Structure formats: C-alpha cells, structure tokens
Amino acid sequence: MQFLEHVPLAPYTTFKIGGPARWFAEAATEADILKAVEFARSRNLPLFPLGGGSNLLVADAGFPGLVLHIALKGIEQEKEIFTVSAGENWDCFVSHAVERDFAGIECLAGIPGTVGGTPIQNVGAYGQEVSETVVSVRALNLATLEFEEFANAACGFSYRRSIFNSTERGKYIVTRVTYALRESGQPKIAYADLKRHFQNSATPSLREVSDAVRTIRRSKGMYIVAGDPDCRSAGSFFKNPIVSAEQYVRIAAQEEIEVPHYMAADGAVKIPAAWLLERAGFHKGYALGEAGISTRHTLALVNRGAAKAADIFALRDRITAEVESRFGIRLDPEPVLVG
Ligand SMILES: Cc1cc2nc3c(=O)[nH]c(=O)nc-3n(C[C@H](O)[C@H](O)[C@H](O)COP(=O)(O)OP(=O)(O)OC[C@H]3O[C@@H](n4cnc5c(N)ncnc54)[C@H](O)[C@@H]3O)c2cc1C
C-alpha cells in the first residue's frame, strides 16, 4: 500500500474541482483500511474516506490530511441477498442485479459513485431509496478500530440522511453493504417521469425500467457522459426543503400560482427546491463567472470549465440568500464539503 503526497483531488471528483490531498492512499482490503488509519493516527492527520467523488465539493486549498480512496471489490450472492464491497461502482451493481432479474434498485440506475456511498445519504431517485433494500452495513469504527454490522433500523435512514452523515458523521468507514432484492419482482413505476415514459406499455421489464431511468437522467444531464459539460456537477446541489404546514400556507398565500408540494412525515410539507430556485430567478443555464446552473436541470450547479470551489460557493451563496429572502427557507446543500 502506497502513501502518496500532494495528490490533486479534482480528477477524483465529478465536479472536477479541488486542491491536493496532503496524503493519498488506496485501500483494496479491510486490512489496508486499518493500515491507513494507523498511518493517519500516528501523524495526527484527519482522514477522509473517498468513494466515487460524486457528492463532494473539495476546497481549493485541498485537504490537509489523508484521503483514503475506498477500492474494495467483490459481489457475493446468496439467493436474494447480495453482499457488495464498498468500492464497487453502484451503477454496475444495478446492472448486475437487473441482468439477473432481481428487483429493488432498478430506479436507482445511473447514479454515479460507489456502493459504499449509497447508505451514507440514503441515495434515492425516481421513487426508490436504498433504505428499501439495505439489510445491513458493515463499517469500521474509527474510535475502537472494530468492524461493526449495522442492521437497517440502526442506520437511521430518512430523506438523504443516515447516521453516517448525521449523528455518527466521520466516525465510520463503510466496507460493504448487504441488500435484499426480489427475484423476478415487478419494477417500481411510481414516479411521474417513469409513468409517462411507460404509459403505452403494459408491463415493462426491470431492464426496460433501468434503461428508461438512464435515458431520462441523461436528458437532464444527471447521467455522467464524458465530455457533457452539464455533468461537471455533484448532482442536485440542494435538498428539497421540508417545511411546517403553517409555513407552506404562508408561502402559498404570497405566490400568485400554485406552489408544488408533497406531504412529508408528521404533517410537514416538502417543496421542490428546483421550483424555489426558478421562482427566485435562477433558471437553467444561469451563469455566475465559471460557476453555473446546468442547462438541463435547475438543481445541478455546474463547473462551466475552469471553476474553483470559491466560484461554486459564490453561486451557492447568491441562491441561498435570494431564496431565503423571498420564501424564508434556508436551503441545505446536498454535497459534502471537503477541506
Ligand atoms: C450527475 C449526478 C447525479 C446524481 N444523482 C443522484 C441521485 O439521483 N440521488 C442521490 O441520492 N444522489 C445523487 N448524486 C449524488 C451521488 O452520486 C451519491 O450521493 C453517491 O452515493 C455518492 O457516492 P460516492 O461513492 O461518489 O461518494 P463520495 O462523493 O466519494 O463521498 C460522499 C460522502 O460519502 C462518504 N463516503 C463515501 N464512501 C464511503 C465509505 N466507504 N465509508 C464511509 N464514508 C464514505 C465520503 O466521505 C463523503 O462524506 C448524483 C451525483 C451526480 C454527479
């Protein structure tokens, strides 16, 4: 295992932004992870686990500690139970399952990043979330150096959230995830875009659904295609805010058109962040220097070519200030800020 110095991080991220890691190593086994933790501890360095870099914004100054690229590989199957190493590419695992006729993750096709990244923010799209199929998560406790197995209920999953990005943030490295899929199960067609896509076909296959999801994502610049400038992003930059029923009524009263919304838990209301941005004047293709909004998806902030992290922050700040002043809603960014 090699410990490299001053390694540029931008190529490891989908934003293609960010300064160097003071130290950088790749872990192919759990033993490598333990070695890396020991290396960081003995030098008193912060440690950052890096997956596919698809949900990150790395600071221009880089990261002052050890960036550990999680590259553990392997997929094991026992009937309907799939145990997958954290460094496997997520979209390849979706194809692996769909080709073998297993349902449960077909709508999550085309999401970039690694398997280990999926439980962190409970990735979700097109009507599915990984929390629906995760059985357990194996992770190294960085305080005790013991490997622990978290059952689904212990992961604290909710919208773009788990214990791993909230209460236990930075305390664990995920090494593998176990999913329960359904052999010959029906695909989930719950999301409006998918219903529209299949309005004339009676029973689409899992393969047709996952292909359709990739096609729809591609039309929105949310499927990574080399050379597509709308893909130099971290996906959706803002979470959909969840507000109280009273706050929703107040916002609805101030707008002259209907405010789109979905009911969330406990009577709260989820409002699409993309709608808030559009109403506040931030349209597809909006540009602020080298930072911009994707020409195909309002929620994706993009690197227009030579953006620094500072350019993305400037655009983020302009958007959050405007949305807050108009609606009284403070938008939460979805990507993790590094360094
Ligand atoms: C074009 C595009 C579309 C996207 N669409 C979606 C979408 O539809 N739905 C959605 O939910 N997300 C979406 N994303 C965001 C992103 O793809 C997911 O969050 C993905 O799961 C991140 O995984 P990763 O391996 O790239 O993690 P990274 O970006 O490398 O890391 C993200 C966070 O997870 C931590 N992490 C990663 N691996 C591990 C590990 N093994 N152990 C501990 N911590 C770890 C990192 O430390 C960091 O805090 C999109 C991103 C892009 C660029």
Short mmCIF file of C-alpha atoms and ligand atoms in Angstrom, two decimals:
data_model
loop_
_atom_site.label_atom_id
_atom_site.label_comp_id
_atom_site.label_asym_id
_atom_site.label_seq_id
_atom_site.Cartn_x
_atom_site.Cartn_y
_atom_site.Cartn_z
CA MET A 1 0.00 0.00 0.00
CA GLN A 2 1.45 3.35 -1.05
CA PHE A 3 1.02 6.68 0.67
CA LEU A 4 1.35 9.39 -1.97
CA GLU A 5 1.89 13.09 -1.29
CA HIS A 6 0.21 16.21 -2.72
CA VAL A 7 -2.21 14.36 -5.00
CA PRO A 8 -4.65 16.63 -6.90
CA LEU A 9 -8.22 15.72 -5.93
CA ALA A 10 -10.13 17.39 -8.78
CA PRO A 11 -9.77 14.35 -11.10
CA TYR A 12 -11.31 12.17 -8.38
CA THR A 13 -14.49 14.27 -8.28
CA THR A 14 -17.35 14.67 -10.74
CA PHE A 15 -17.22 18.47 -10.20
CA LYS A 16 -13.55 18.40 -11.37
CA ILE A 17 -12.78 20.93 -8.67
CA GLY A 18 -10.47 20.95 -5.66
CA GLY A 19 -6.86 21.28 -4.50
CA PRO A 20 -4.49 18.47 -3.45
CA ALA A 21 -4.63 15.90 -0.69
CA ARG A 22 -1.58 16.21 1.58
CA TRP A 23 -1.57 12.40 1.67
CA PHE A 24 -3.46 9.94 -0.55
CA ALA A 25 -3.79 6.15 -0.44
CA GLU A 26 -6.00 3.48 -1.92
CA ALA A 27 -7.50 0.67 0.18
CA ALA A 28 -8.23 -2.61 -1.61
CA THR A 29 -8.88 -4.61 1.58
CA GLU A 30 -10.11 -4.07 5.14
CA ALA A 31 -6.50 -4.62 6.27
CA ASP A 32 -5.43 -1.69 4.05
CA ILE A 33 -8.03 0.49 5.77
CA LEU A 34 -6.59 -0.40 9.17
CA LYS A 35 -3.07 0.41 7.92
CA ALA A 36 -4.26 3.77 6.64
CA VAL A 37 -5.99 4.61 9.91
CA GLU A 38 -2.78 3.76 11.76
CA PHE A 39 -0.78 5.98 9.33
CA ALA A 40 -3.14 8.91 9.93
CA ARG A 41 -3.28 8.41 13.71
CA SER A 42 0.49 8.23 14.11
CA ARG A 43 0.83 11.57 12.30
CA ASN A 44 -2.23 13.14 13.87
CA LEU A 45 -3.84 13.64 10.45
CA PRO A 46 -7.55 13.94 9.68
CA LEU A 47 -8.75 11.08 7.45
CA PHE A 48 -11.31 11.38 4.66
CA PRO A 49 -12.86 8.30 3.00
CA LEU A 50 -13.33 8.92 -0.73
CA GLY A 51 -15.70 6.88 -2.87
CA GLY A 52 -16.53 7.94 -6.43
CA GLY A 53 -16.27 11.66 -5.59
CA SER A 54 -19.78 12.29 -6.95
CA ASN A 55 -21.17 14.03 -3.90
CA LEU A 56 -18.24 16.25 -2.99
CA LEU A 57 -17.06 19.80 -3.29
CA VAL A 58 -13.35 19.91 -2.41
CA ALA A 59 -11.87 23.22 -1.25
CA ASP A 60 -9.35 24.99 -3.48
CA ALA A 61 -6.76 24.59 -0.72
CA GLY A 62 -7.29 20.82 -0.82
CA PHE A 63 -7.36 18.52 2.20
CA PRO A 64 -4.62 18.74 4.87
CA GLY A 65 -4.79 15.06 5.94
CA LEU A 66 -5.04 11.59 4.40
CA VAL A 67 -7.62 10.95 1.67
CA LEU A 68 -8.33 7.22 1.57
CA HIS A 69 -9.79 6.01 -1.71
CA ILE A 70 -12.09 3.07 -0.92
CA ALA A 71 -11.44 0.47 -3.62
CA LEU A 72 -12.62 -2.81 -2.04
CA LYS A 73 -14.14 -5.05 -4.73
CA GLY A 74 -16.46 -8.05 -4.83
CA ILE A 75 -20.11 -9.06 -5.15
CA GLU A 76 -21.42 -12.16 -3.35
CA GLN A 77 -24.89 -13.59 -3.83
CA GLU A 78 -26.83 -15.97 -1.61
CA LYS A 79 -30.31 -16.39 -3.15
CA GLU A 80 -31.90 -12.92 -2.88
CA ILE A 81 -29.18 -11.47 -0.65
CA PHE A 82 -26.33 -9.53 -2.30
CA THR A 83 -23.28 -8.54 -0.26
CA VAL A 84 -21.27 -5.93 -2.12
CA SER A 85 -17.89 -4.40 -1.29
CA ALA A 86 -17.85 -0.65 -0.78
CA GLY A 87 -15.60 0.19 -3.75
CA GLU A 88 -17.84 -1.43 -6.38
CA ASN A 89 -19.37 1.01 -8.86
CA TRP A 90 -23.03 1.48 -7.91
CA ASP A 91 -24.46 1.64 -11.44
CA CYS A 92 -22.55 -1.54 -12.41
CA PHE A 93 -24.12 -3.29 -9.41
CA VAL A 94 -27.58 -2.10 -10.52
CA SER A 95 -26.92 -3.63 -13.98
CA HIS A 96 -25.60 -6.82 -12.33
CA ALA A 97 -28.86 -7.21 -10.35
CA VAL A 98 -31.16 -6.27 -13.23
CA GLU A 99 -29.43 -8.65 -15.67
CA ARG A 100 -30.06 -11.47 -13.17
CA ASP A 101 -33.73 -10.38 -12.89
CA PHE A 102 -33.59 -9.02 -9.33
CA ALA A 103 -35.84 -6.08 -8.47
CA GLY A 104 -35.49 -3.36 -5.85
CA ILE A 105 -32.83 -0.98 -7.18
CA GLU A 106 -33.81 -0.61 -10.87
CA CYS A 107 -34.91 3.03 -10.41
CA LEU A 108 -31.51 3.87 -8.92
CA ALA A 109 -29.75 3.14 -12.23
CA GLY A 110 -27.36 5.80 -13.44
CA ILE A 111 -26.50 7.27 -10.04
CA PRO A 112 -22.72 7.72 -10.04
CA GLY A 113 -20.41 6.74 -7.20
CA THR A 114 -19.70 3.65 -5.18
CA VAL A 115 -21.76 1.09 -3.28
CA GLY A 116 -20.17 2.36 -0.03
CA GLY A 117 -21.51 5.83 -0.78
CA THR A 118 -25.13 4.70 -1.08
CA PRO A 119 -26.04 4.26 2.60
CA ILE A 120 -24.27 7.50 3.59
CA GLN A 121 -27.03 9.80 2.28
CA ASN A 122 -29.59 7.03 1.60
CA VAL A 123 -29.42 7.66 -2.13
CA GLY A 124 -32.74 7.89 -3.84
CA ALA A 125 -34.28 8.68 -7.20
CA TYR A 126 -37.37 8.00 -9.30
CA GLY A 127 -39.39 6.67 -6.39
CA GLN A 128 -36.80 4.38 -4.76
CA GLU A 129 -34.27 4.77 -1.94
CA VAL A 130 -31.55 2.29 -0.93
CA SER A 131 -33.07 2.14 2.56
CA GLU A 132 -35.84 -0.03 0.99
CA THR A 133 -33.36 -2.82 0.20
CA VAL A 134 -30.38 -2.40 2.57
CA VAL A 135 -30.25 -5.30 5.04
CA SER A 136 -27.07 -4.22 6.81
CA VAL A 137 -23.95 -2.11 6.53
CA ARG A 138 -20.50 -3.28 7.67
CA ALA A 139 -18.28 -0.44 8.81
CA LEU A 140 -15.05 0.19 10.69
CA ASN A 141 -15.49 2.17 13.89
CA LEU A 142 -12.63 4.67 13.72
CA ALA A 143 -12.55 5.10 17.52
CA THR A 144 -12.42 1.42 18.54
CA LEU A 145 -10.95 0.00 15.28
CA GLU A 146 -13.60 -2.75 15.45
CA PHE A 147 -15.77 -3.69 12.47
CA GLU A 148 -19.47 -3.34 13.24
CA GLU A 149 -22.58 -4.57 11.44
CA PHE A 150 -25.49 -2.11 11.36
CA ALA A 151 -28.92 -3.58 10.67
CA ASN A 152 -31.19 -1.41 8.51
CA ALA A 153 -33.09 0.02 11.50
CA ALA A 154 -29.81 1.05 13.16
CA CYS A 155 -28.78 3.12 10.12
CA GLY A 156 -31.36 5.84 10.88
CA PHE A 157 -32.38 6.25 7.24
CA SER A 158 -34.60 9.12 6.13
CA TYR A 159 -34.59 11.56 3.19
CA ARG A 160 -30.89 11.97 2.14
CA ARG A 161 -29.89 11.05 5.64
CA SER A 162 -28.45 8.23 7.76
CA ILE A 163 -26.48 8.13 10.99
CA PHE A 164 -23.36 8.11 8.79
CA ASN A 165 -23.93 11.68 7.57
CA SER A 166 -25.56 12.99 10.74
CA THR A 167 -25.09 11.78 14.34
CA GLU A 168 -22.14 9.46 13.54
CA ARG A 169 -20.65 11.58 10.76
CA GLY A 170 -16.92 10.91 10.20
CA LYS A 171 -16.85 8.06 12.72
CA TYR A 172 -17.12 5.05 10.38
CA ILE A 173 -15.73 3.71 7.12
CA VAL A 174 -18.19 1.52 5.26
CA THR A 175 -16.56 -1.62 3.84
CA ARG A 176 -19.59 -3.49 2.47
CA VAL A 177 -23.34 -3.28 2.14
CA THR A 178 -25.86 -6.13 2.06
CA TYR A 179 -29.04 -5.71 0.01
CA ALA A 180 -32.15 -7.92 -0.17
CA LEU A 181 -33.57 -7.89 -3.71
CA ARG A 182 -36.64 -9.66 -5.13
CA GLU A 183 -36.10 -12.34 -7.76
CA SER A 184 -38.42 -11.75 -10.75
CA GLY A 185 -40.00 -8.89 -8.79
CA GLN A 186 -42.02 -6.17 -10.51
CA PRO A 187 -40.23 -2.91 -11.32
CA LYS A 188 -41.35 0.15 -9.38
CA ILE A 189 -43.07 2.70 -11.58
CA ALA A 190 -44.20 5.30 -9.08
CA TYR A 191 -42.53 8.47 -10.34
CA ALA A 192 -44.33 10.77 -12.80
CA ASP A 193 -41.50 10.75 -15.40
CA LEU A 194 -41.48 6.94 -15.42
CA LYS A 195 -45.28 6.64 -15.57
CA ARG A 196 -45.26 8.99 -18.57
CA HIS A 197 -42.46 7.02 -20.22
CA PHE A 198 -44.39 3.73 -19.90
CA GLN A 199 -47.93 4.99 -20.43
CA ASN A 200 -48.37 2.82 -23.54
CA SER A 201 -46.62 -0.35 -22.34
CA ALA A 202 -48.39 -2.76 -20.01
CA THR A 203 -45.61 -4.49 -18.09
CA PRO A 204 -42.10 -3.17 -18.69
CA SER A 205 -39.22 -5.39 -17.59
CA LEU A 206 -36.65 -4.45 -14.96
CA ARG A 207 -34.18 -3.92 -17.79
CA GLU A 208 -36.56 -1.57 -19.62
CA VAL A 209 -37.15 0.44 -16.45
CA SER A 210 -33.47 0.83 -15.58
CA ASP A 211 -32.69 1.76 -19.20
CA ALA A 212 -35.53 4.30 -19.15
CA VAL A 213 -34.20 5.82 -15.93
CA ARG A 214 -30.75 6.22 -17.53
CA THR A 215 -32.32 7.79 -20.63
CA ILE A 216 -34.38 10.25 -18.56
CA ARG A 217 -31.35 11.07 -16.40
CA ARG A 218 -29.26 11.62 -19.49
CA SER A 219 -31.80 14.08 -20.90
CA LYS A 220 -31.39 16.06 -17.67
CA GLY A 221 -27.58 15.87 -17.57
CA MET A 222 -27.84 13.65 -14.48
CA TYR A 223 -26.14 10.65 -16.06
CA ILE A 224 -22.40 11.05 -16.40
CA VAL A 225 -21.32 11.09 -20.02
CA ALA A 226 -17.71 12.01 -20.80
CA GLY A 227 -17.49 15.46 -22.35
CA ASP A 228 -21.01 16.58 -21.33
CA PRO A 229 -20.46 19.95 -19.59
CA ASP A 230 -23.75 19.62 -17.66
CA CYS A 231 -22.25 16.60 -15.86
CA ARG A 232 -19.42 18.52 -14.18
CA SER A 233 -21.53 18.67 -11.04
CA ALA A 234 -22.31 16.81 -7.85
CA GLY A 235 -25.88 16.08 -8.96
CA SER A 236 -28.57 18.03 -7.13
CA PHE A 237 -26.83 20.74 -5.14
CA PHE A 238 -29.73 21.50 -2.79
CA LYS A 239 -32.03 19.18 -0.85
CA ASN A 240 -35.77 19.64 -1.21
CA PRO A 241 -36.71 21.61 1.92
CA ILE A 242 -39.27 20.25 4.34
CA VAL A 243 -41.34 23.00 5.97
CA SER A 244 -44.18 23.08 8.50
CA ALA A 245 -47.78 23.16 7.26
CA GLU A 246 -48.10 26.77 8.55
CA GLN A 247 -45.01 27.87 6.65
CA TYR A 248 -46.37 26.24 3.50
CA VAL A 249 -49.70 28.08 3.85
CA ARG A 250 -47.85 31.38 4.27
CA ILE A 251 -45.73 30.77 1.14
CA ALA A 252 -48.75 29.61 -0.87
CA ALA A 253 -50.62 32.80 0.09
CA GLN A 254 -47.80 35.04 -1.13
CA GLU A 255 -47.41 33.37 -4.56
CA GLU A 256 -49.93 34.01 -7.33
CA ILE A 257 -49.50 30.47 -8.75
CA GLU A 258 -49.85 27.11 -7.06
CA VAL A 259 -46.80 26.06 -5.04
CA PRO A 260 -45.96 22.42 -5.85
CA HIS A 261 -45.60 20.27 -2.77
CA TYR A 262 -45.65 16.73 -1.37
CA MET A 263 -46.75 15.61 2.06
CA ALA A 264 -43.85 14.56 4.30
CA ALA A 265 -43.88 12.84 7.71
CA ASP A 266 -45.78 14.37 10.67
CA GLY A 267 -47.87 16.76 8.57
CA ALA A 268 -44.81 18.58 7.23
CA VAL A 269 -44.60 19.61 3.58
CA LYS A 270 -41.78 19.05 1.07
CA ILE A 271 -41.35 21.75 -1.58
CA PRO A 272 -39.22 21.07 -4.70
CA ALA A 273 -36.04 23.12 -4.35
CA ALA A 274 -35.90 23.45 -8.16
CA TRP A 275 -39.23 25.33 -8.12
CA LEU A 276 -37.97 27.70 -5.42
CA LEU A 277 -34.83 28.43 -7.46
CA GLU A 278 -36.81 29.09 -10.64
CA ARG A 279 -39.22 31.43 -8.82
CA ALA A 280 -36.28 33.27 -7.28
CA GLY A 281 -34.86 33.90 -10.77
CA PHE A 282 -32.29 31.11 -11.06
CA HIS A 283 -33.01 29.33 -14.33
CA LYS A 284 -31.34 26.54 -16.24
CA GLY A 285 -28.19 27.91 -17.87
CA TYR A 286 -27.80 30.75 -15.32
CA ALA A 287 -24.11 31.69 -15.02
CA LEU A 288 -22.01 33.47 -12.45
CA GLY A 289 -18.47 33.53 -13.81
CA GLU A 290 -17.22 29.97 -14.18
CA ALA A 291 -19.98 28.56 -11.97
CA GLY A 292 -23.43 27.98 -13.34
CA ILE A 293 -26.68 26.08 -13.29
CA SER A 294 -26.94 23.10 -15.64
CA THR A 295 -28.73 23.92 -18.90
CA ARG A 296 -30.90 20.82 -18.31
CA HIS A 297 -31.51 20.66 -14.55
CA THR A 298 -32.17 23.62 -12.27
CA LEU A 299 -30.84 21.91 -9.15
CA ALA A 300 -27.42 20.99 -10.52
CA LEU A 301 -24.72 23.61 -10.04
CA VAL A 302 -22.00 23.03 -12.62
CA ASN A 303 -18.37 23.81 -13.21
CA ARG A 304 -18.54 25.65 -16.56
CA GLY A 305 -14.93 24.73 -17.29
CA ALA A 306 -12.43 26.46 -15.03
CA ALA A 307 -14.48 26.94 -11.85
CA LYS A 308 -12.80 26.97 -8.45
CA ALA A 309 -14.62 25.88 -5.33
CA ALA A 310 -14.85 29.60 -4.48
CA ASP A 311 -16.90 30.21 -7.67
CA ILE A 312 -19.38 27.47 -6.71
CA PHE A 313 -19.61 28.91 -3.17
CA ALA A 314 -20.35 32.37 -4.59
CA LEU A 315 -23.22 30.98 -6.67
CA ARG A 316 -24.47 28.88 -3.74
CA ASP A 317 -24.48 31.97 -1.51
CA ARG A 318 -26.33 34.08 -4.07
CA ILE A 319 -29.00 31.40 -4.49
CA THR A 320 -29.48 30.67 -0.78
CA ALA A 321 -29.69 34.39 0.09
CA GLU A 322 -32.29 35.09 -2.62
CA VAL A 323 -34.42 32.02 -1.78
CA GLU A 324 -34.28 32.86 1.92
CA SER A 325 -35.28 36.47 1.41
CA ARG A 326 -38.19 35.54 -0.87
CA PHE A 327 -39.55 32.44 0.91
CA GLY A 328 -37.97 32.44 4.38
CA ILE A 329 -36.50 29.00 3.59
CA ARG A 330 -32.81 28.26 4.19
CA LEU A 331 -31.73 25.70 1.56
CA ASP A 332 -29.42 22.90 2.66
CA PRO A 333 -26.67 21.83 0.25
CA GLU A 334 -26.54 18.12 -0.54
CA PRO A 335 -22.82 17.61 -1.42
CA VAL A 336 -20.22 17.14 1.31
CA LEU A 337 -17.73 20.00 1.63
CA VAL A 338 -14.15 18.75 1.97
CA GLY A 339 -11.25 20.77 3.40
C1 LIG B 1 -24.72 13.54 -12.12
C2 LIG B 1 -25.04 13.15 -10.70
C3 LIG B 1 -26.30 12.64 -10.40
C4 LIG B 1 -26.61 12.26 -9.09
N1 LIG B 1 -27.85 11.78 -8.83
C5 LIG B 1 -28.17 11.41 -7.57
C6 LIG B 1 -29.48 10.90 -7.28
O1 LIG B 1 -30.34 10.77 -8.15
N2 LIG B 1 -29.77 10.57 -5.99
C7 LIG B 1 -28.84 10.67 -4.98
O2 LIG B 1 -29.18 10.35 -3.85
N3 LIG B 1 -27.59 11.14 -5.23
C8 LIG B 1 -27.24 11.51 -6.49
N4 LIG B 1 -25.99 12.00 -6.75
C9 LIG B 1 -25.03 12.15 -5.66
C10 LIG B 1 -24.03 10.97 -5.51
O3 LIG B 1 -23.90 10.28 -6.72
C11 LIG B 1 -24.44 9.98 -4.43
O4 LIG B 1 -24.58 10.63 -3.19
C12 LIG B 1 -23.40 8.84 -4.28
O5 LIG B 1 -23.94 7.81 -3.48
C13 LIG B 1 -22.08 9.29 -3.67
O6 LIG B 1 -21.21 8.18 -3.64
P1 LIG B 1 -19.66 8.34 -3.85
O7 LIG B 1 -19.05 7.00 -3.77
O8 LIG B 1 -19.35 9.13 -5.08
O9 LIG B 1 -19.28 9.19 -2.56
P2 LIG B 1 -18.26 10.41 -2.43
O10 LIG B 1 -18.75 11.56 -3.23
O11 LIG B 1 -16.87 9.97 -2.69
O12 LIG B 1 -18.42 10.78 -0.88
C14 LIG B 1 -19.61 11.34 -0.40
C15 LIG B 1 -19.61 11.22 1.14
O13 LIG B 1 -19.70 9.84 1.47
C16 LIG B 1 -18.55 9.46 2.25
N5 LIG B 1 -18.17 8.10 1.83
C17 LIG B 1 -18.05 7.61 0.58
N6 LIG B 1 -17.70 6.33 0.64
C18 LIG B 1 -17.61 6.00 1.94
C19 LIG B 1 -17.28 4.81 2.67
N7 LIG B 1 -17.00 3.68 2.05
N8 LIG B 1 -17.30 4.86 4.03
C20 LIG B 1 -17.59 6.00 4.68
N9 LIG B 1 -17.91 7.15 4.06
C21 LIG B 1 -17.91 7.14 2.71
C22 LIG B 1 -17.47 10.48 1.92
O14 LIG B 1 -16.54 10.56 2.98
C23 LIG B 1 -18.31 11.73 1.78
O15 LIG B 1 -18.61 12.24 3.07
C24 LIG B 1 -25.65 12.39 -8.05
C25 LIG B 1 -24.37 12.91 -8.37
C26 LIG B 1 -24.07 13.28 -9.69
C27 LIG B 1 -22.71 13.82 -10.01
#
